[in-house]
Amino acid sequence: MNATTLIQLGLTGLVVALIPLALVSRAQGVANKYRKLVWVTLFFTFDLIMFGAFTRLTDSGLGCPDWPGCYSHANPLLAHEHINAAQEAMPFGPVTWAKAWIEMIHRYFAMAVGFLIIVLMVTAWRRWIRSGRTELQFRPWFPTALLGFVCLQGAFGAWTVTMKLQPVIVTIHLLLGLTLLAMLAWLGARQETHVPVSAAGRALIVPATIGAALLALQIALGGWVSTNYAALACSDFPLCNGQLVPQMDIEHGFTLWRHLGMTSAGDYLPVEALTAIHWVHRSFAFVVILYVVWLAHRALRDEGLRKTARWMLIVLGLQLCTGLATIYLNWPLAIAVVHNGGAALLVILMVMLNYKVRYAPSGLAVAAPPASARPVTP
């Protein structure tokens, strides 16, 4: 790929990034602009994850079979000869005009998020140095780590294409995207003033950490379902293909290093392996649901955690409904994308809960009345 194409790609990502940057510029004061930039970057990262799910679910991951451009061009229009040839050879294959545009729009959004994080890091370093390292809000270490992390995410995005949608690479790409979202949520929480949390609320530090770990594992299992196209391996609920415990091939289903649709030996992946992938994700979901409901119920007792806990319960209910709908309605695209978005929202809320139980102000004890106000004991 020549330098001109790379410059064109970079300019396209920059143009997309200018839209949220224009919104940030309207804020008053450097601190408010920085705070708004963090939340706008988080919002665009959430959108990127949603569009990434749309890209994966429409089988558009190879819509442009090279990276970062499309047949070494900055957009599909310039690659029209290659796309036309591929579409004529395989009208329903991995390369079509629609899939090429979906894949490239996903990449443009990814580049825009990268630019936003660069602006975030540069702003943090400038304010940190100018303030003589006194304005803790602008500590630059976390934004710098974000830039390193988004570069790692970009590398896995490239490997997703060059390794032809190998499930473990695509799943890691998804998990890294959600980790980036979690890091931005943590940084956003640092910019806010929080309602005090009581000692009882702070006692949830360990349970909240366990909840985050369980959620991460469940999302990994869900990503494995999606990247192996196993969403319809069980056609009914609560049974799976008419059985409580169906016939499964755990070994092949959870062999990580293998090509899409193949076993590690190069044979076609058996249906029982897809059933195992789906059934494990579905079964572990009940563990996560019960635990998160218990955790949110505990958090509801604390004023400082109540709002986050309520939203956790709402989004958890949405996840349950969309998960069941994908089975009963034969995996409609819109609901499948919403299901992915619900997982991302749960990540944000779990991060906020974990931040608050650790770093929100402590609940104030009721002060004793002054001596002049105390009743006189005869």
GROMACS .gro file of N, CA and C in nm, residues 177-297:
model
  363
  177GLY      N    1  -1.182  -0.469   2.242
  177GLY     CA    2  -1.269  -0.354   2.223
  177GLY      C    3  -1.349  -0.323   2.348
  178LEU      N    4  -1.402  -0.426   2.413
  178LEU     CA    5  -1.479  -0.406   2.536
  178LEU      C    6  -1.387  -0.363   2.652
  179THR      N    7  -1.263  -0.410   2.652
  179THR     CA    8  -1.168  -0.365   2.754
  179THR      C    9  -1.136  -0.218   2.735
  180LEU      N   10  -1.120  -0.175   2.611
  180LEU     CA   11  -1.098  -0.033   2.583
  180LEU      C   12  -1.218   0.048   2.631
  181LEU      N   13  -1.338  -0.001   2.608
  181LEU     CA   14  -1.459   0.066   2.656
  181LEU      C   15  -1.458   0.075   2.809
  182ALA      N   16  -1.418  -0.034   2.875
  182ALA     CA   17  -1.412  -0.035   3.022
  182ALA      C   18  -1.310   0.066   3.073
  183MET      N   19  -1.196   0.075   3.007
  183MET     CA   20  -1.093   0.171   3.049
  183MET      C   21  -1.144   0.315   3.035
  184LEU      N   22  -1.215   0.343   2.927
  184LEU     CA   23  -1.271   0.476   2.908
  184LEU      C   24  -1.379   0.506   3.012
  185ALA      N   25  -1.458   0.404   3.048
  185ALA     CA   26  -1.559   0.422   3.151
  185ALA      C   27  -1.493   0.454   3.286
  186TRP      N   28  -1.383   0.386   3.315
  186TRP     CA   29  -1.309   0.413   3.440
  186TRP      C   30  -1.254   0.556   3.439
  187LEU      N   31  -1.197   0.597   3.326
  187LEU     CA   32  -1.145   0.734   3.314
  187LEU      C   33  -1.259   0.835   3.325
  188GLY      N   34  -1.374   0.803   3.266
  188GLY     CA   35  -1.489   0.892   3.278
  188GLY      C   36  -1.537   0.904   3.421
  189ALA      N   37  -1.537   0.793   3.494
  189ALA     CA   38  -1.579   0.795   3.633
  189ALA      C   39  -1.488   0.885   3.716
  190ARG      N   40  -1.360   0.892   3.680
  190ARG     CA   41  -1.265   0.976   3.752
  190ARG      C   42  -1.294   1.124   3.734
  191GLN      N   43  -1.369   1.160   3.628
  191GLN     CA   44  -1.397   1.300   3.600
  191GLN      C   45  -1.522   1.350   3.673
  192GLU      N   46  -1.597   1.261   3.735
  192GLU     CA   47  -1.726   1.296   3.792
  192GLU      C   48  -1.719   1.311   3.943
  193THR      N   49  -1.818   1.383   3.996
  193THR     CA   50  -1.838   1.392   4.141
  193THR      C   51  -1.946   1.292   4.179
  194HIS      N   52  -1.916   1.202   4.271
  194HIS     CA   53  -2.007   1.093   4.302
  194HIS      C   54  -2.075   1.112   4.437
  195VAL      N   55  -2.196   1.058   4.447
  195VAL     CA   56  -2.268   1.057   4.575
  195VAL      C   57  -2.189   0.969   4.673
  196PRO      N   58  -2.176   1.011   4.799
  196PRO     CA   59  -2.101   0.929   4.896
  196PRO      C   60  -2.156   0.787   4.908
  197VAL      N   61  -2.066   0.694   4.931
  197VAL     CA   62  -2.100   0.552   4.949
  197VAL      C   63  -2.070   0.513   5.092
  198SER      N   64  -2.164   0.444   5.154
  198SER     CA   65  -2.150   0.406   5.294
  198SER      C   66  -2.050   0.292   5.313
  199ALA      N   67  -2.022   0.262   5.438
  199ALA     CA   68  -1.933   0.150   5.469
  199ALA      C   69  -1.991   0.019   5.417
  200ALA      N   70  -2.124   0.005   5.423
  200ALA     CA   71  -2.188  -0.117   5.371
  200ALA      C   72  -2.169  -0.128   5.220
  201GLY      N   73  -2.172  -0.012   5.152
  201GLY     CA   74  -2.149  -0.013   5.008
  201GLY      C   75  -2.005  -0.050   4.975
  202ARG      N   76  -1.912   0.000   5.055
  202ARG     CA   77  -1.770  -0.032   5.030
  202ARG      C   78  -1.740  -0.179   5.056
  203ALA      N   79  -1.824  -0.244   5.133
  203ALA     CA   80  -1.806  -0.387   5.157
  203ALA      C   81  -1.830  -0.470   5.031
  204LEU      N   82  -1.881  -0.404   4.925
  204LEU     CA   83  -1.907  -0.475   4.799
  204LEU      C   84  -1.787  -0.476   4.705
  205ILE      N   85  -1.671  -0.434   4.752
  205ILE     CA   86  -1.554  -0.429   4.664
  205ILE      C   87  -1.524  -0.568   4.606
  206VAL      N   88  -1.515  -0.668   4.691
  206VAL     CA   89  -1.484  -0.804   4.644
  206VAL      C   90  -1.599  -0.860   4.560
  207PRO      N   91  -1.726  -0.853   4.607
  207PRO     CA   92  -1.836  -0.902   4.522
  207PRO      C   93  -1.844  -0.833   4.387
  208ALA      N   94  -1.815  -0.701   4.382
  208ALA     CA   95  -1.820  -0.629   4.254
  208ALA      C   96  -1.707  -0.676   4.163
  209THR      N   97  -1.591  -0.706   4.220
  209THR     CA   98  -1.480  -0.757   4.139
  209THR      C   99  -1.515  -0.894   4.082
  210ILE      N  100  -1.575  -0.979   4.163
  210ILE     CA  101  -1.618  -1.111   4.116
  210ILE      C  102  -1.722  -1.096   4.005
  211GLY      N  103  -1.815  -1.001   4.024
  211GLY     CA  104  -1.916  -0.977   3.922
  211GLY      C  105  -1.855  -0.936   3.789
  212ALA      N  106  -1.752  -0.850   3.795
  212ALA     CA  107  -1.684  -0.808   3.672
  212ALA      C  108  -1.616  -0.927   3.604
  213ALA      N  109  -1.555  -1.015   3.683
  213ALA     CA  110  -1.488  -1.133   3.626
  213ALA      C  111  -1.588  -1.228   3.562
  214LEU      N  112  -1.701  -1.251   3.629
  214LEU     CA  113  -1.804  -1.339   3.573
  214LEU      C  114  -1.862  -1.281   3.444
  215LEU      N  115  -1.885  -1.150   3.444
  215LEU     CA  116  -1.937  -1.085   3.323
  215LEU      C  117  -1.837  -1.097   3.209
  216ALA      N  118  -1.709  -1.077   3.238
  216ALA     CA  119  -1.606  -1.088   3.134
  216ALA      C  120  -1.603  -1.229   3.075
  217LEU      N  121  -1.615  -1.330   3.161
  217LEU     CA  122  -1.614  -1.468   3.111
  217LEU      C  123  -1.737  -1.496   3.025
  218GLN      N  124  -1.852  -1.446   3.068
  218GLN     CA  125  -1.973  -1.468   2.990
  218GLN      C  126  -1.967  -1.398   2.855
  219ILE      N  127  -1.909  -1.278   2.853
  219ILE     CA  128  -1.894  -1.207   2.725
  219ILE      C  129  -1.798  -1.281   2.634
  220ALA      N  130  -1.692  -1.339   2.692
  220ALA     CA  131  -1.599  -1.418   2.612
  220ALA      C  132  -1.670  -1.539   2.551
  221LEU      N  133  -1.755  -1.604   2.630
  221LEU     CA  134  -1.832  -1.717   2.579
  221LEU      C  135  -1.929  -1.672   2.470
  222GLY      N  136  -1.990  -1.555   2.490
  222GLY     CA  137  -2.080  -1.502   2.388
  222GLY      C  138  -2.006  -1.466   2.260
  223GLY      N  139  -1.886  -1.409   2.276
  223GLY     CA  140  -1.804  -1.381   2.159
  223GLY      C  141  -1.767  -1.507   2.084
  224TRP      N  142  -1.741  -1.615   2.159
  224TRP     CA  143  -1.707  -1.743   2.096
  224TRP      C  144  -1.827  -1.799   2.018
  225VAL      N  145  -1.947  -1.778   2.072
  225VAL     CA  146  -2.069  -1.818   1.999
  225VAL      C  147  -2.079  -1.741   1.868
  226SER      N  148  -2.059  -1.609   1.878
  226SER     CA  149  -2.076  -1.524   1.760
  226SER      C  150  -1.971  -1.552   1.654
  227THR      N  151  -1.845  -1.563   1.695
  227THR     CA  152  -1.738  -1.580   1.597
  227THR      C  153  -1.737  -1.719   1.534
  228ASN      N  154  -1.805  -1.815   1.599
  228ASN     CA  155  -1.820  -1.949   1.540
  228ASN      C  156  -1.955  -1.968   1.474
  229TYR      N  157  -2.038  -1.861   1.472
  229TYR     CA  158  -2.171  -1.865   1.411
  229TYR      C  159  -2.253  -1.981   1.468
  230ALA      N  160  -2.255  -1.986   1.602
  230ALA     CA  161  -2.326  -2.094   1.672
  230ALA      C  162  -2.455  -2.045   1.738
  231ALA      N  163  -2.503  -1.927   1.700
  231ALA     CA  164  -2.620  -1.870   1.767
  231ALA      C  165  -2.745  -1.956   1.750
  232LEU      N  166  -2.755  -2.029   1.640
  232LEU     CA  167  -2.875  -2.110   1.615
  232LEU      C  168  -2.848  -2.260   1.635
  233ALA      N  169  -2.741  -2.293   1.706
  233ALA     CA  170  -2.710  -2.435   1.728
  233ALA      C  171  -2.812  -2.502   1.818
  234CYS      N  172  -2.878  -2.423   1.905
  234CYS     CA  173  -2.991  -2.471   1.985
  234CYS      C  174  -3.115  -2.398   1.936
  235SER      N  175  -3.212  -2.471   1.889
  235SER     CA  176  -3.327  -2.410   1.823
  235SER      C  177  -3.446  -2.389   1.914
  236ASP      N  178  -3.434  -2.424   2.042
  236ASP     CA  179  -3.546  -2.405   2.135
  236ASP      C  180  -3.491  -2.365   2.272
  237PHE      N  181  -3.584  -2.335   2.363
  237PHE     CA  182  -3.549  -2.293   2.499
  237PHE      C  183  -3.666  -2.326   2.591
  238PRO      N  184  -3.643  -2.373   2.712
  238PRO     CA  185  -3.516  -2.390   2.784
  238PRO      C  186  -3.437  -2.514   2.744
  239LEU      N  187  -3.499  -2.604   2.666
  239LEU     CA  188  -3.425  -2.720   2.618
  239LEU      C  189  -3.337  -2.679   2.501
  240CYS      N  190  -3.245  -2.766   2.466
  240CYS     CA  191  -3.158  -2.742   2.350
  240CYS      C  192  -3.179  -2.858   2.253
  241ASN      N  193  -3.247  -2.828   2.143
  241ASN     CA  194  -3.282  -2.931   2.045
  241ASN      C  195  -3.359  -3.046   2.110
  242GLY      N  196  -3.450  -3.007   2.201
  242GLY     CA  197  -3.538  -3.104   2.265
  242GLY      C  198  -3.479  -3.178   2.383
  243GLN      N  199  -3.356  -3.143   2.423
  243GLN     CA  200  -3.290  -3.213   2.533
  243GLN      C  201  -3.237  -3.112   2.635
  244LEU      N  202  -3.238  -3.155   2.761
  244LEU     CA  203  -3.182  -3.069   2.865
  244LEU      C  204  -3.031  -3.060   2.850
  245VAL      N  205  -2.968  -3.174   2.825
  245VAL     CA  206  -2.824  -3.178   2.798
  245VAL      C  207  -2.808  -3.247   2.662
  246PRO      N  208  -2.792  -3.172   2.556
  246PRO     CA  209  -2.787  -3.232   2.422
  246PRO      C  210  -2.654  -3.301   2.396
  247GLN      N  211  -2.648  -3.371   2.287
  247GLN     CA  212  -2.521  -3.431   2.246
  247GLN      C  213  -2.425  -3.322   2.203
  248MET      N  214  -2.305  -3.321   2.264
  248MET     CA  215  -2.210  -3.212   2.243
  248MET      C  216  -2.070  -3.266   2.219
  249ASP      N  217  -1.992  -3.183   2.151
  249ASP     CA  218  -1.850  -3.212   2.127
  249ASP      C  219  -1.771  -3.096   2.188
  250ILE      N  220  -1.747  -3.106   2.319
  250ILE     CA  221  -1.677  -3.000   2.392
  250ILE      C  222  -1.535  -2.982   2.340
  251GLU      N  223  -1.469  -3.092   2.313
  251GLU     CA  224  -1.328  -3.086   2.275
  251GLU      C  225  -1.307  -3.002   2.150
  252HIS      N  226  -1.380  -3.032   2.044
  252HIS     CA  227  -1.362  -2.956   1.920
  252HIS      C  228  -1.424  -2.817   1.931
  253GLY      N  229  -1.533  -2.806   2.006
  253GLY     CA  230  -1.598  -2.676   2.018
  253GLY      C  231  -1.510  -2.572   2.086
  254PHE      N  232  -1.430  -2.616   2.183
  254PHE     CA  233  -1.348  -2.522   2.259
  254PHE      C  234  -1.199  -2.541   2.234
  255THR      N  235  -1.164  -2.597   2.119
  255THR     CA  236  -1.027  -2.590   2.072
  255THR      C  237  -1.006  -2.449   2.016
  256LEU      N  238  -0.915  -2.374   2.076
  256LEU     CA  239  -0.905  -2.232   2.043
  256LEU      C  240  -0.834  -2.207   1.910
  257TRP      N  241  -0.722  -2.275   1.886
  257TRP     CA  242  -0.643  -2.242   1.767
  257TRP      C  243  -0.685  -2.330   1.651
  258ARG      N  244  -0.774  -2.280   1.569
  258ARG     CA  245  -0.823  -2.351   1.451
  258ARG      C  246  -0.887  -2.251   1.358
  259HIS      N  247  -0.905  -2.290   1.233
  259HIS     CA  248  -0.968  -2.202   1.135
  259HIS      C  249  -1.120  -2.205   1.152
  260LEU      N  250  -1.184  -2.101   1.100
  260LEU     CA  251  -1.329  -2.090   1.110
  260LEU      C  252  -1.396  -2.210   1.043
  261GLY      N  253  -1.486  -2.275   1.118
  261GLY     CA  254  -1.561  -2.388   1.065
  261GLY      C  255  -1.484  -2.516   1.052
  262MET      N  256  -1.361  -2.517   1.106
  262MET     CA  257  -1.275  -2.636   1.092
  262MET      C  258  -1.227  -2.681   1.230
  263THR      N  259  -1.189  -2.807   1.240
  263THR     CA  260  -1.122  -2.855   1.360
  263THR      C  261  -0.973  -2.825   1.348
  264SER      N  262  -0.900  -2.849   1.455
  264SER     CA  263  -0.756  -2.824   1.450
  264SER      C  264  -0.686  -2.917   1.351
  265ALA      N  265  -0.750  -3.030   1.321
  265ALA     CA  266  -0.692  -3.126   1.225
  265ALA      C  267  -0.727  -3.092   1.081
  266GLY      N  268  -0.811  -2.989   1.061
  266GLY     CA  269  -0.847  -2.949   0.926
  266GLY      C  270  -0.975  -3.009   0.874
  267ASP      N  271  -1.048  -3.085   0.958
  267ASP     CA  272  -1.177  -3.140   0.918
  267ASP      C  273  -1.287  -3.037   0.944
  268TYR      N  274  -1.403  -3.060   0.882
  268TYR     CA  275  -1.515  -2.970   0.908
  268TYR      C  276  -1.561  -2.984   1.053
  269LEU      N  277  -1.594  -2.872   1.115
  269LEU     CA  278  -1.637  -2.871   1.254
  269LEU      C  279  -1.773  -2.938   1.265
  270PRO      N  280  -1.787  -3.039   1.351
  270PRO     CA  281  -1.917  -3.108   1.361
  270PRO      C  282  -2.023  -3.020   1.425
  271VAL      N  283  -2.147  -3.048   1.395
  271VAL     CA  284  -2.259  -2.973   1.451
  271VAL      C  285  -2.260  -2.982   1.603
  272GLU      N  286  -2.220  -3.095   1.657
  272GLU     CA  287  -2.218  -3.113   1.803
  272GLU      C  288  -2.122  -3.015   1.870
  273ALA      N  289  -2.018  -2.972   1.799
  273ALA     CA  290  -1.925  -2.874   1.854
  273ALA      C  291  -1.992  -2.737   1.866
  274LEU      N  292  -2.070  -2.701   1.764
  274LEU     CA  293  -2.144  -2.574   1.770
  274LEU      C  294  -2.249  -2.579   1.880
  275THR      N  295  -2.312  -2.695   1.898
  275THR     CA  296  -2.410  -2.711   2.006
  275THR      C  297  -2.344  -2.691   2.141
  276ALA      N  298  -2.224  -2.745   2.159
  276ALA     CA  299  -2.151  -2.728   2.285
  276ALA      C  300  -2.121  -2.582   2.312
  277ILE      N  301  -2.078  -2.509   2.209
  277ILE     CA  302  -2.045  -2.367   2.225
  277ILE      C  303  -2.168  -2.289   2.271
  278HIS      N  304  -2.280  -2.313   2.205
  278HIS     CA  305  -2.405  -2.243   2.238
  278HIS      C  306  -2.453  -2.281   2.378
  279TRP      N  307  -2.453  -2.410   2.410
  279TRP     CA  308  -2.510  -2.459   2.536
  279TRP      C  309  -2.430  -2.409   2.656
  280VAL      N  310  -2.299  -2.405   2.645
  280VAL     CA  311  -2.216  -2.356   2.756
  280VAL      C  312  -2.242  -2.209   2.781
  281HIS      N  313  -2.250  -2.129   2.675
  281HIS     CA  314  -2.280  -1.986   2.690
  281HIS      C  315  -2.418  -1.966   2.754
  282ARG      N  316  -2.516  -2.041   2.707
  282ARG     CA  317  -2.651  -2.029   2.760
  282ARG      C  318  -2.656  -2.070   2.907
  283SER      N  319  -2.593  -2.179   2.942
  283SER     CA  320  -2.598  -2.231   3.079
  283SER      C  321  -2.527  -2.138   3.176
  284PHE      N  322  -2.410  -2.087   3.135
  284PHE     CA  323  -2.336  -1.997   3.224
  284PHE      C  324  -2.408  -1.864   3.241
  285ALA      N  325  -2.494  -1.829   3.145
  285ALA     CA  326  -2.571  -1.705   3.156
  285ALA      C  327  -2.656  -1.704   3.282
  286PHE      N  328  -2.711  -1.819   3.321
  286PHE     CA  329  -2.794  -1.824   3.442
  286PHE      C  330  -2.711  -1.795   3.566
  287VAL      N  331  -2.587  -1.842   3.569
  287VAL     CA  332  -2.498  -1.813   3.681
  287VAL      C  333  -2.474  -1.662   3.691
  288VAL      N  334  -2.444  -1.601   3.578
  288VAL     CA  335  -2.415  -1.458   3.575
  288VAL      C  336  -2.539  -1.377   3.613
  289ILE      N  337  -2.654  -1.415   3.559
  289ILE     CA  338  -2.778  -1.342   3.589
  289ILE      C  339  -2.808  -1.347   3.739
  290LEU      N  340  -2.801  -1.464   3.797
  290LEU     CA  341  -2.831  -1.476   3.940
  290LEU      C  342  -2.733  -1.394   4.024
  291TYR      N  343  -2.605  -1.400   3.987
  291TYR     CA  344  -2.506  -1.327   4.066
  291TYR      C  345  -2.523  -1.176   4.051
  292VAL      N  346  -2.543  -1.127   3.928
  292VAL     CA  347  -2.556  -0.983   3.907
  292VAL      C  348  -2.684  -0.930   3.972
  293VAL      N  349  -2.792  -1.008   3.969
  293VAL     CA  350  -2.915  -0.967   4.037
  293VAL      C  351  -2.890  -0.955   4.187
  294TRP      N  352  -2.820  -1.053   4.245
  294TRP     CA  353  -2.787  -1.046   4.388
  294TRP      C  354  -2.699  -0.924   4.418
  295LEU      N  355  -2.599  -0.901   4.334
  295LEU     CA  356  -2.508  -0.788   4.354
  295LEU      C  357  -2.583  -0.655   4.343
  296ALA      N  358  -2.668  -0.643   4.242
  296ALA     CA  359  -2.745  -0.519   4.225
  296ALA      C  360  -2.841  -0.500   4.341
  297HIS      N  361  -2.900  -0.608   4.392
  297HIS     CA  362  -2.991  -0.598   4.506
  297HIS      C  363  -2.917  -0.544   4.628
   0.00000   0.00000   0.00000
